[in-house]
mmCIF file of C-alpha atoms in Angstrom:
data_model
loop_
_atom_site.group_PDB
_atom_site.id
_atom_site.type_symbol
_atom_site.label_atom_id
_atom_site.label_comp_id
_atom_site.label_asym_id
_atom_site.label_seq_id
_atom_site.Cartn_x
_atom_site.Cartn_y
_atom_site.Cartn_z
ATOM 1 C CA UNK A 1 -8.494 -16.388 -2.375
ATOM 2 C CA UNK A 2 -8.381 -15.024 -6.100
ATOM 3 C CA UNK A 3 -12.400 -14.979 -5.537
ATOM 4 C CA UNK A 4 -11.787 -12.260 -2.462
ATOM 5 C CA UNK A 5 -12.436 -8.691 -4.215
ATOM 6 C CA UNK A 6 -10.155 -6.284 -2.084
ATOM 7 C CA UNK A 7 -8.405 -2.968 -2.086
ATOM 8 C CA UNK A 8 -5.534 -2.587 -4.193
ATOM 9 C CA UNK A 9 -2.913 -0.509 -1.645
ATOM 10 C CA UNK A 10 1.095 0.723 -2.679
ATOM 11 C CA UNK A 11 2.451 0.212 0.986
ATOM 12 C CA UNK A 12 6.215 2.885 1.366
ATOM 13 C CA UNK A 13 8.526 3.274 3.651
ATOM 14 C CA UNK A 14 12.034 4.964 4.009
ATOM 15 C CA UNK A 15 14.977 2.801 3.221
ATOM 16 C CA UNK A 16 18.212 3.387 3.419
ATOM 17 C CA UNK A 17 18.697 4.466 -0.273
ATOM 18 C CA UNK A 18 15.836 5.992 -0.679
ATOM 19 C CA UNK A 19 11.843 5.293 -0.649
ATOM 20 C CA UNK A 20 10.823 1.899 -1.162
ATOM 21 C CA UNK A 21 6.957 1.110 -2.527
ATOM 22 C CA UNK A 22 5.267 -2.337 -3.452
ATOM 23 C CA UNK A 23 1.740 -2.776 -4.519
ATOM 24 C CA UNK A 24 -0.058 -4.845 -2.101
ATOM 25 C CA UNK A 25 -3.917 -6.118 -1.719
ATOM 26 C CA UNK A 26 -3.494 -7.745 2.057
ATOM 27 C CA UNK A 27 -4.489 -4.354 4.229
ATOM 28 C CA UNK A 28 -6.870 -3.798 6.718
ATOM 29 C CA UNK A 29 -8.336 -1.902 9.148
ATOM 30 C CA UNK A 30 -7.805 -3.947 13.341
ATOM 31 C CA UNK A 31 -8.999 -0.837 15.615
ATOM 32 C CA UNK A 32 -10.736 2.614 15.610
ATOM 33 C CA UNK A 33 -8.874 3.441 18.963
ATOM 34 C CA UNK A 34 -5.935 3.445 18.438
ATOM 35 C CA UNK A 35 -6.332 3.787 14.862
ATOM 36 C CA UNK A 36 -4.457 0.280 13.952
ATOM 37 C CA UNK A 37 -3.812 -1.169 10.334
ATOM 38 C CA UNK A 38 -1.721 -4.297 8.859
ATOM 39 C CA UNK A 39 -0.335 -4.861 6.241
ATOM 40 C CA UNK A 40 1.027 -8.587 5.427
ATOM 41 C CA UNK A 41 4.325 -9.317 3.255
ATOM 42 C CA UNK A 42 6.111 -11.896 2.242
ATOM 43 C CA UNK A 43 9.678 -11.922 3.461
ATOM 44 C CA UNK A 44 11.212 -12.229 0.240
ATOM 45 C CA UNK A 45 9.153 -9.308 -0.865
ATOM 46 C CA UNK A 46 11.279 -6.690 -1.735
ATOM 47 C CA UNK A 47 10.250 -3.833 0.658
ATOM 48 C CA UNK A 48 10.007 -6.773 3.855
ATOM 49 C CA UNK A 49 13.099 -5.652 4.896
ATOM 50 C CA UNK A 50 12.891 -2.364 4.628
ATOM 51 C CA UNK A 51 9.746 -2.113 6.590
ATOM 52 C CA UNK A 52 11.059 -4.030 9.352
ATOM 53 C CA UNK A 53 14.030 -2.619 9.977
ATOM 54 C CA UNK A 54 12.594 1.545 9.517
ATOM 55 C CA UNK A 55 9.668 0.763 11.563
ATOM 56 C CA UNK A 56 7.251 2.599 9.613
ATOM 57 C CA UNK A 57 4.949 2.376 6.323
ATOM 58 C CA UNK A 58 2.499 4.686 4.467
ATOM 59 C CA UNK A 59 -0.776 2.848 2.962
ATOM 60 C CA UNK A 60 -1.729 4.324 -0.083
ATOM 61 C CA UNK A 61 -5.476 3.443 -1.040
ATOM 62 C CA UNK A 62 -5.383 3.809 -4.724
ATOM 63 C CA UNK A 63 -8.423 5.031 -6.964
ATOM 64 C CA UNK A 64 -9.884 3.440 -10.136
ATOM 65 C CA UNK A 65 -7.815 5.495 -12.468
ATOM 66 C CA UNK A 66 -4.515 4.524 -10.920
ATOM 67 C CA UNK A 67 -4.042 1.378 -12.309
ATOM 68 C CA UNK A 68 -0.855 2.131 -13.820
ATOM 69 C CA UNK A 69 0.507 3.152 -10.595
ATOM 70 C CA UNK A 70 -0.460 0.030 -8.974
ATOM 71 C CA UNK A 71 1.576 -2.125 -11.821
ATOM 72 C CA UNK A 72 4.226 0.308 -11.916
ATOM 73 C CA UNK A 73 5.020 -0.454 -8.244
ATOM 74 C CA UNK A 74 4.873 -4.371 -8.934
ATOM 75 C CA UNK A 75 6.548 -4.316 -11.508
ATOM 76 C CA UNK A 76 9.813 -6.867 -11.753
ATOM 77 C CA UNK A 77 12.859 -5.937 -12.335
ATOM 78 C CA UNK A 78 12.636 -2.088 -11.469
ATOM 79 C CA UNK A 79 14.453 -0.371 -9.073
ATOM 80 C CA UNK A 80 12.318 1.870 -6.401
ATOM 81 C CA UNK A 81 14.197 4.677 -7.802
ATOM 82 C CA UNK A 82 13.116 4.081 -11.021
ATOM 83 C CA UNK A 83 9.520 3.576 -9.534
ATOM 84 C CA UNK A 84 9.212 6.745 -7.202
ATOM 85 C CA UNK A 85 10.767 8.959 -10.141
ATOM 86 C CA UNK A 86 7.314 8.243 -12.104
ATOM 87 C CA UNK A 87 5.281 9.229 -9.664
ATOM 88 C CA UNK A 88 5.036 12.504 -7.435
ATOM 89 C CA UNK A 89 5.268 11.738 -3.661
ATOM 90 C CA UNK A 90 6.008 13.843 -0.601
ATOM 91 C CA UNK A 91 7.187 12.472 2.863
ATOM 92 C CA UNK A 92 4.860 12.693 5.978
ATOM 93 C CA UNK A 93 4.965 12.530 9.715
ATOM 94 C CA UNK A 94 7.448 9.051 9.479
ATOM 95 C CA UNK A 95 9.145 9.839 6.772
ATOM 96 C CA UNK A 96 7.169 7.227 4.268
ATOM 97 C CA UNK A 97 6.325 8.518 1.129
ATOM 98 C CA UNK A 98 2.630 9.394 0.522
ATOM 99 C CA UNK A 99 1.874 9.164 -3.545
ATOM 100 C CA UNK A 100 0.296 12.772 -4.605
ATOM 101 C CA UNK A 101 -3.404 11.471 -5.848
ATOM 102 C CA UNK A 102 -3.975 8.839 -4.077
ATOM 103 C CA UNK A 103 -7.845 7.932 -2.840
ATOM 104 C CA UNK A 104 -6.980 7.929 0.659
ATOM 105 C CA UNK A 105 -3.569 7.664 2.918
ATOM 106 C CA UNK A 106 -2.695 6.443 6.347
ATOM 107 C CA UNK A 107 1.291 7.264 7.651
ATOM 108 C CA UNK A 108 1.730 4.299 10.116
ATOM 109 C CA UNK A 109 4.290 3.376 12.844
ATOM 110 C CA UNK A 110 4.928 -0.519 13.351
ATOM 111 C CA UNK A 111 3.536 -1.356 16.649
ATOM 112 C CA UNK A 112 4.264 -5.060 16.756
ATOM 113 C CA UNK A 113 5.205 -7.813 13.707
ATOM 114 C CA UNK A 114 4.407 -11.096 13.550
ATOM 115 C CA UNK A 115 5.635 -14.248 11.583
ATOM 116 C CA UNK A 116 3.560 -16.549 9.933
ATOM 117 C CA UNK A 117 5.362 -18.920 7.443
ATOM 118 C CA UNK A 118 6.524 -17.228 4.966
ATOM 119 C CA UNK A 119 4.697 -13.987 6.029
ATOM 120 C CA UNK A 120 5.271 -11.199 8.143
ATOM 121 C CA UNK A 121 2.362 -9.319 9.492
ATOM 122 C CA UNK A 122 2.994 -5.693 10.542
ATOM 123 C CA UNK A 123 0.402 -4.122 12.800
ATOM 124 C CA UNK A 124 0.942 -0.433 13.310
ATOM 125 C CA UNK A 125 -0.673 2.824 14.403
ATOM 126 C CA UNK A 126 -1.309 5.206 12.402
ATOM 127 C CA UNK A 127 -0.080 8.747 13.145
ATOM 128 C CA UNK A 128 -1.414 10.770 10.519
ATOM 129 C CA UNK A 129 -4.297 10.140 7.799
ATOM 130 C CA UNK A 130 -5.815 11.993 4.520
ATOM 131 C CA UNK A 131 -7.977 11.650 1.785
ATOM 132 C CA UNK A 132 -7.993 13.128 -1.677
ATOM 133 C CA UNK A 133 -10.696 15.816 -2.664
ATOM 134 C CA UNK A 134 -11.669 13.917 -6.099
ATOM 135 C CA UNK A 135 -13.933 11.006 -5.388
ATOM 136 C CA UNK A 136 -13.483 8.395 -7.458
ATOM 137 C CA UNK A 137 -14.376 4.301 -7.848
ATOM 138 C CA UNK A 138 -11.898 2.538 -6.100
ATOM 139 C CA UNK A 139 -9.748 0.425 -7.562
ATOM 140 C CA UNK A 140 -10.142 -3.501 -6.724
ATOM 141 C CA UNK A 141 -8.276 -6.325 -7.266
ATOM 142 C CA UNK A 142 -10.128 -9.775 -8.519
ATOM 143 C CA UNK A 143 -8.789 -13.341 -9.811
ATOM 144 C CA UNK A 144 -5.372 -11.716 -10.470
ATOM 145 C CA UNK A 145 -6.612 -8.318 -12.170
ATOM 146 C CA UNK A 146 -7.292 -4.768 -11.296
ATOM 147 C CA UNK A 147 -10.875 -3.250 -12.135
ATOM 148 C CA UNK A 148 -12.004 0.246 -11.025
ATOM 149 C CA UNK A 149 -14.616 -0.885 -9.106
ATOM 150 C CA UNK A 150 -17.673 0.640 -10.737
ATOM 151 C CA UNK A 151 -20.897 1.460 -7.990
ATOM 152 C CA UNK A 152 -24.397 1.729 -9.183
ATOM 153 C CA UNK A 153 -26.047 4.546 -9.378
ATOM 154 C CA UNK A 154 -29.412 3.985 -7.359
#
């Protein structure tokens, strides 16, 4: 799978304490209508828990220049309030935390989860979407690295 180019995504949601982010590269798109989305996690993950139990998430698409955003949130060993205090975010429509900048956002509610091994998938709706103004490359993840994805110019 490290030969699968993809997104690179910070999924949020509310926790308890506070907002919880983790970078992730397993979202997709299921439906136009209703807009659906998943997002896959392992269940030792450190926002799995979180997500279940709040019933929402944010996807935050990230751009080619916010690579250091994308290690920041998977990062070991930090606390999400150490994360989300390096990074300027504003709540939406659920309550998940939508990072200021990023390429493109979807606020999601959790429609239905499913297990599989030692993942859970979490297929939601999504309630409220935007996009920021500056387009850039995105940024994509490859054989265990992030690249801003750079397009030709035709």
């Amino acid at each position: 799978m490290s030969r699968l180019v993809t997104g690179v995504v910070v999924a949020t949601t509310k926790g308890a304490e506070g907002p919880v982010g983790m970078t992730i590269n397993s979202f997709t798109s299921i439906t136009f209508a209703p807009a659906t989305v998943l997002i896959c996690l392992n269940m030792k993950n450190r926002g799995y828990q979180e997500v279940l139990d709040s019933g929402v998430y944010a996807a935050n698409i990230l751009a080619g220049s916010h690579r250091w955003i994308a290690e920041l949130f998977a990062t070991p060993g930090m606390s999400h309030q150490q994360r989300f205090e390096r990074v300027d975010h504003s709540p939406r429509l659920t309550g998940s935390p939508i990072i200021q900048g990023a390429a493109a956002w979807m606020d999601c509610r959790v429609v239905d989860v499913e297990r599989r091994g030692t993942h859970g998938l979490f297929f939601a709706e999504v309630v409220a979407a935007g996009q920021d103004e500056f387009d850039e490359v995105p940024l994509a993840y490859y054989q265990r690295a992030m690249y801003p994805l750079q397009v030709p110019q035709y």
